[in-house]
């Protein structure tokens, strides 16, 4: 018997990376999945987004566990598209028990245009709110909302010009604001038996960090730094001797927060950061 047997969970950004990991891990524990992804590149990001083929692969991996999946292309910036996609999934799977608001971008770099700030906020903050509120009409007593935040939401202070650029600052702003969203919204959901929590990872080994723009943050002295060049910089972030956490490490936390094991847990900020936050306070 799985830890989330019979539950139906909607996940955004499910085409690859953390989203795919959450979908597969939840399916392994007995959940059926509504997998959403935009499957289209974001022009402000310098790395490719998941493709339609990536989303189909996520669906294949979920089905391999023996669970059902509904995969739909939808943009978290479009509330109507989200409402339609979630309704389609609920129509096919019969219910909705949890939502994992995971989709995000990270267009870092000091050379980015100022609009990178707003474009990042549109996906990472507004997109999360759109996702949660599109799902809420389908979520009843005992349901769970999981927001994928970031250690950046608990770590960074005021924005300032620097190597992260306006997109990186928009990322931190979005994640900081999501912390407050969880804190402020949890009391509104609690009387109906619904709960909302956040998981805050440090750097996760996905395409979001495996790109040259991110490598340059750690090796500005090199014109074209490689992943290997940046690994020592990544490793300095955490207290533990690791360059990043694996997607499945975040997924384990997601499974807990979706499951009834956390039925009385709400307003929690669960760090999966290899000690990045305690390291920052040294």
Tab-separated table of C-alpha atoms in Angstrom:
chain	number	residue	atom	x	y	z
A	1	UNK	CA	0.000	0.000	0.000
A	2	UNK	CA	1.421	3.382	-1.020
A	3	UNK	CA	1.562	6.493	1.113
A	4	UNK	CA	-0.776	8.408	-1.230
A	5	UNK	CA	-2.890	5.527	-2.556
A	6	UNK	CA	-5.886	6.690	-4.574
A	7	UNK	CA	-5.075	10.391	-4.441
A	8	UNK	CA	-5.101	12.553	-7.565
A	9	UNK	CA	-2.414	15.223	-7.754
A	10	UNK	CA	-1.930	18.041	-10.263
A	11	UNK	CA	1.681	19.102	-10.889
A	12	UNK	CA	2.885	22.053	-12.944
A	13	UNK	CA	6.225	22.053	-14.735
A	14	UNK	CA	5.847	18.281	-14.982
A	15	UNK	CA	7.681	17.880	-18.290
A	16	UNK	CA	11.073	17.275	-16.733
A	17	UNK	CA	13.301	18.136	-13.765
A	18	UNK	CA	11.677	18.452	-10.378
A	19	UNK	CA	8.163	18.255	-11.816
A	20	UNK	CA	8.798	14.909	-13.476
A	21	UNK	CA	10.465	13.623	-10.322
A	22	UNK	CA	7.470	14.655	-8.189
A	23	UNK	CA	5.059	13.016	-10.643
A	24	UNK	CA	6.924	9.708	-10.730
A	25	UNK	CA	7.606	9.585	-6.998
A	26	UNK	CA	3.951	10.285	-6.155
A	27	UNK	CA	2.836	7.666	-8.678
A	28	UNK	CA	5.185	5.147	-7.066
A	29	UNK	CA	3.328	5.802	-3.820
A	30	UNK	CA	-0.094	5.265	-5.415
A	31	UNK	CA	-1.241	8.632	-6.807
A	32	UNK	CA	-2.776	9.361	-10.187
A	33	UNK	CA	-1.284	12.432	-11.833
A	34	UNK	CA	-2.488	15.454	-13.786
A	35	UNK	CA	0.772	16.559	-15.420
A	36	UNK	CA	0.858	20.120	-16.758
A	37	UNK	CA	3.624	21.912	-18.642
A	38	UNK	CA	3.794	24.833	-21.063
A	39	UNK	CA	6.042	22.819	-23.437
A	40	UNK	CA	7.288	26.001	-25.034
A	41	UNK	CA	10.493	27.989	-24.646
A	42	UNK	CA	10.448	31.192	-22.617
A	43	UNK	CA	12.206	33.922	-24.581
A	44	UNK	CA	13.741	35.557	-21.488
A	45	UNK	CA	15.441	32.321	-20.404
A	46	UNK	CA	18.653	31.274	-22.144
A	47	UNK	CA	18.044	27.567	-21.677
A	48	UNK	CA	15.339	25.449	-23.359
A	49	UNK	CA	12.121	24.610	-21.560
A	50	UNK	CA	10.558	21.150	-21.549
A	51	UNK	CA	9.088	19.961	-24.842
A	52	UNK	CA	5.880	18.151	-25.674
A	53	UNK	CA	7.992	15.013	-26.012
A	54	UNK	CA	9.349	15.572	-22.492
A	55	UNK	CA	5.788	15.738	-21.149
A	56	UNK	CA	4.895	12.531	-22.977
A	57	UNK	CA	7.932	10.873	-21.394
A	58	UNK	CA	6.737	11.949	-17.938
A	59	UNK	CA	3.354	10.409	-18.715
A	60	UNK	CA	5.060	7.194	-19.866
A	61	UNK	CA	7.078	6.992	-16.640
A	62	UNK	CA	3.948	7.508	-14.520
A	63	UNK	CA	2.062	4.829	-16.450
A	64	UNK	CA	5.038	2.496	-15.980
A	65	UNK	CA	4.279	2.529	-12.237
A	66	UNK	CA	0.756	1.320	-12.963
A	67	UNK	CA	-0.950	4.632	-12.205
A	68	UNK	CA	-3.133	6.799	-14.441
A	69	UNK	CA	-2.011	10.128	-15.875
A	70	UNK	CA	-3.564	13.000	-17.787
A	71	UNK	CA	-0.932	15.167	-19.495
A	72	UNK	CA	-1.981	18.606	-20.735
A	73	UNK	CA	-0.030	21.524	-22.170
A	74	UNK	CA	-0.935	24.673	-20.196
A	75	UNK	CA	0.776	27.944	-19.316
A	76	UNK	CA	0.687	28.865	-15.618
A	77	UNK	CA	0.463	32.529	-16.654
A	78	UNK	CA	-2.966	31.821	-18.191
A	79	UNK	CA	-5.645	31.266	-15.507
A	80	UNK	CA	-8.288	30.165	-18.018
A	81	UNK	CA	-5.937	27.573	-19.537
A	82	UNK	CA	-5.118	26.232	-16.073
A	83	UNK	CA	-8.767	25.996	-15.096
A	84	UNK	CA	-9.533	24.103	-18.308
A	85	UNK	CA	-6.571	21.741	-17.946
A	86	UNK	CA	-7.343	20.921	-14.322
A	87	UNK	CA	-11.030	20.420	-15.109
A	88	UNK	CA	-10.037	18.035	-17.914
A	89	UNK	CA	-7.869	16.040	-15.548
A	90	UNK	CA	-10.489	15.918	-12.824
A	91	UNK	CA	-13.075	14.875	-15.396
A	92	UNK	CA	-10.964	11.897	-16.406
A	93	UNK	CA	-9.608	10.910	-12.999
A	94	UNK	CA	-12.675	11.719	-10.943
A	95	UNK	CA	-11.306	13.924	-8.159
A	96	UNK	CA	-8.459	16.134	-6.970
A	97	UNK	CA	-6.659	15.768	-3.659
A	98	UNK	CA	-3.523	17.863	-4.004
A	99	UNK	CA	-1.751	20.442	-6.119
A	100	UNK	CA	2.014	20.837	-6.453
A	101	UNK	CA	2.823	24.303	-7.811
A	102	UNK	CA	6.263	23.604	-9.202
A	103	UNK	CA	6.713	25.451	-12.525
A	104	UNK	CA	9.413	28.129	-12.556
A	105	UNK	CA	12.205	29.800	-14.509
A	106	UNK	CA	15.566	31.268	-13.502
A	107	UNK	CA	16.933	33.733	-16.096
A	108	UNK	CA	20.021	34.873	-14.210
A	109	UNK	CA	22.742	37.190	-15.464
A	110	UNK	CA	23.664	40.834	-15.088
A	111	UNK	CA	23.295	41.461	-18.814
A	112	UNK	CA	19.574	40.607	-18.863
A	113	UNK	CA	17.044	43.364	-19.647
A	114	UNK	CA	14.964	44.860	-16.838
A	115	UNK	CA	11.865	43.055	-18.135
A	116	UNK	CA	13.491	39.819	-16.921
A	117	UNK	CA	12.308	40.806	-13.429
A	118	UNK	CA	8.629	40.996	-14.430
A	119	UNK	CA	8.802	37.965	-16.728
A	120	UNK	CA	10.225	35.863	-13.899
A	121	UNK	CA	7.603	37.077	-11.438
A	122	UNK	CA	4.869	36.235	-13.971
A	123	UNK	CA	5.875	32.567	-13.936
A	124	UNK	CA	7.318	32.034	-10.465
A	125	UNK	CA	4.854	34.039	-8.399
A	126	UNK	CA	1.721	34.798	-10.402
A	127	UNK	CA	1.929	31.341	-11.979
A	128	UNK	CA	1.897	29.687	-8.560
A	129	UNK	CA	-1.097	31.727	-7.408
A	130	UNK	CA	-2.922	30.974	-10.659
A	131	UNK	CA	-2.252	27.262	-10.191
A	132	UNK	CA	-3.386	27.108	-6.585
A	133	UNK	CA	-6.538	29.110	-7.140
A	134	UNK	CA	-7.497	27.169	-10.273
A	135	UNK	CA	-7.242	23.973	-8.224
A	136	UNK	CA	-9.014	25.180	-5.069
A	137	UNK	CA	-12.606	24.621	-6.292
A	138	UNK	CA	-11.772	20.930	-6.695
A	139	UNK	CA	-9.970	20.515	-3.362
A	140	UNK	CA	-11.964	19.410	-0.336
A	141	UNK	CA	-11.403	18.479	3.293
A	142	UNK	CA	-8.034	16.796	3.809
A	143	UNK	CA	-6.521	18.153	0.608
A	144	UNK	CA	-3.016	19.527	0.303
A	145	UNK	CA	-1.394	22.460	-1.505
A	146	UNK	CA	2.384	22.208	-1.938
A	147	UNK	CA	4.326	25.237	-3.133
A	148	UNK	CA	7.837	24.651	-4.452
A	149	UNK	CA	9.804	27.611	-3.168
A	150	UNK	CA	13.552	27.997	-2.844
A	151	UNK	CA	16.231	28.556	-0.274
A	152	UNK	CA	16.472	31.944	-1.998
A	153	UNK	CA	13.100	32.789	-0.491
A	154	UNK	CA	14.525	32.405	2.993
A	155	UNK	CA	18.051	33.593	2.304
A	156	UNK	CA	18.265	36.736	0.207
A	157	UNK	CA	17.729	40.257	1.488
A	158	UNK	CA	17.130	43.343	-0.594
A	159	UNK	CA	17.644	43.204	-4.337
A	160	UNK	CA	20.619	45.054	-5.752
A	161	UNK	CA	22.438	45.200	-9.076
A	162	UNK	CA	24.907	42.368	-9.408
A	163	UNK	CA	25.725	39.147	-11.229
A	164	UNK	CA	22.256	37.638	-10.675
A	165	UNK	CA	20.726	40.498	-12.676
A	166	UNK	CA	17.052	41.535	-12.750
A	167	UNK	CA	15.911	37.992	-13.547
A	168	UNK	CA	17.783	36.528	-10.588
A	169	UNK	CA	16.430	39.253	-8.341
A	170	UNK	CA	12.913	38.591	-9.681
A	171	UNK	CA	13.440	34.940	-8.813
A	172	UNK	CA	14.398	35.774	-5.222
A	173	UNK	CA	11.539	38.287	-4.912
A	174	UNK	CA	9.061	35.674	-6.147
A	175	UNK	CA	10.273	33.027	-3.725
A	176	UNK	CA	10.320	35.465	-0.795
A	177	UNK	CA	6.751	36.513	-1.570
A	178	UNK	CA	5.646	32.876	-1.756
A	179	UNK	CA	6.874	32.434	1.820
A	180	UNK	CA	4.459	35.140	2.905
A	181	UNK	CA	1.694	33.732	0.705
A	182	UNK	CA	1.898	30.396	2.511
A	183	UNK	CA	2.004	32.114	5.900
A	184	UNK	CA	-0.954	34.369	5.175
A	185	UNK	CA	-3.111	31.906	3.252
A	186	UNK	CA	-2.804	28.883	5.555
A	187	UNK	CA	-5.287	30.263	8.144
A	188	UNK	CA	-7.876	30.841	5.410
A	189	UNK	CA	-7.693	27.232	4.199
A	190	UNK	CA	-7.448	25.564	7.612
A	191	UNK	CA	-11.126	25.867	8.662
A	192	UNK	CA	-12.139	23.817	5.598
A	193	UNK	CA	-9.574	21.117	6.411
A	194	UNK	CA	-7.297	22.156	3.570
A	195	UNK	CA	-3.620	22.852	4.148
A	196	UNK	CA	-0.802	24.654	2.362
A	197	UNK	CA	2.929	24.124	2.851
A	198	UNK	CA	6.148	24.925	1.010
A	199	UNK	CA	9.337	23.038	0.198
A	200	UNK	CA	12.477	25.156	-0.149
A	201	UNK	CA	15.371	23.436	-1.941
A	202	UNK	CA	18.812	24.807	-2.591
A	203	UNK	CA	20.254	24.320	-6.093
A	204	UNK	CA	18.672	21.230	-7.625
A	205	UNK	CA	20.360	19.206	-10.354
A	206	UNK	CA	18.074	20.136	-13.262
A	207	UNK	CA	18.347	22.062	-16.525
A	208	UNK	CA	17.623	25.244	-14.563
A	209	UNK	CA	21.158	25.222	-13.160
A	210	UNK	CA	22.915	23.251	-15.899
A	211	UNK	CA	23.371	26.170	-18.294
A	212	UNK	CA	26.133	28.639	-19.045
A	213	UNK	CA	24.324	31.660	-17.593
A	214	UNK	CA	24.289	29.973	-14.192
A	215	UNK	CA	27.880	28.788	-14.520
A	216	UNK	CA	28.983	32.380	-15.115
A	217	UNK	CA	27.578	33.400	-11.718
A	218	UNK	CA	30.197	31.172	-10.107
A	219	UNK	CA	32.986	31.627	-12.683
A	220	UNK	CA	32.767	35.189	-14.023
A	221	UNK	CA	36.466	34.983	-14.821
A	222	UNK	CA	35.803	32.554	-17.692
A	223	UNK	CA	34.189	33.505	-20.981
A	224	UNK	CA	32.528	30.105	-21.456
A	225	UNK	CA	32.605	28.225	-18.146
A	226	UNK	CA	31.543	24.588	-18.071
A	227	UNK	CA	29.586	22.691	-15.474
A	228	UNK	CA	32.820	21.268	-14.116
A	229	UNK	CA	34.209	24.797	-13.745
A	230	UNK	CA	31.180	25.814	-11.663
A	231	UNK	CA	30.958	22.767	-9.379
A	232	UNK	CA	33.304	24.203	-6.685
A	233	UNK	CA	31.115	27.320	-6.530
A	234	UNK	CA	27.927	25.290	-6.279
A	235	UNK	CA	29.509	23.229	-3.493
A	236	UNK	CA	30.347	26.308	-1.422
A	237	UNK	CA	26.641	27.174	-1.138
A	238	UNK	CA	25.728	24.212	1.080
A	239	UNK	CA	27.129	23.269	4.476
A	240	UNK	CA	27.207	19.657	3.331
A	241	UNK	CA	29.926	18.714	0.804
A	242	UNK	CA	27.549	18.520	-2.186
A	243	UNK	CA	27.136	20.762	-5.239
A	244	UNK	CA	23.336	20.423	-5.288
A	245	UNK	CA	20.442	18.257	-4.148
A	246	UNK	CA	18.854	15.680	-6.429
A	247	UNK	CA	15.255	16.172	-7.627
A	248	UNK	CA	14.109	13.041	-5.817
A	249	UNK	CA	15.252	14.527	-2.494
A	250	UNK	CA	12.719	17.313	-2.999
A	251	UNK	CA	10.132	14.773	-4.154
A	252	UNK	CA	10.420	12.839	-0.893
A	253	UNK	CA	9.363	16.011	0.938
A	254	UNK	CA	6.503	16.528	-1.527
A	255	UNK	CA	5.226	13.002	-0.920
A	256	UNK	CA	5.151	13.657	2.823
A	257	UNK	CA	3.217	16.901	2.414
A	258	UNK	CA	0.707	15.345	0.009
A	259	UNK	CA	0.203	12.294	2.209
A	260	UNK	CA	-2.023	12.001	5.262
A	261	UNK	CA	1.154	11.697	7.339
A	262	UNK	CA	1.121	15.508	7.333
A	263	UNK	CA	-2.628	15.876	7.852
A	264	UNK	CA	-2.148	18.361	10.713
A	265	UNK	CA	0.750	20.213	9.124
A	266	UNK	CA	0.021	23.578	7.535
A	267	UNK	CA	2.024	26.767	7.058
A	268	UNK	CA	5.266	24.743	7.116
A	269	UNK	CA	8.450	25.782	5.310
A	270	UNK	CA	10.419	22.582	4.818
A	271	UNK	CA	14.043	23.106	3.788
A	272	UNK	CA	15.767	20.560	1.555
A	273	UNK	CA	18.935	22.568	1.090
A	274	UNK	CA	21.974	20.600	2.244
A	275	UNK	CA	22.474	23.206	4.949
A	276	UNK	CA	22.609	26.200	2.574
A	277	UNK	CA	20.681	28.437	4.948
A	278	UNK	CA	22.671	27.556	8.051
A	279	UNK	CA	25.837	27.919	5.969
A	280	UNK	CA	24.786	31.420	4.957
A	281	UNK	CA	24.443	32.365	8.624
A	282	UNK	CA	27.996	31.391	9.588
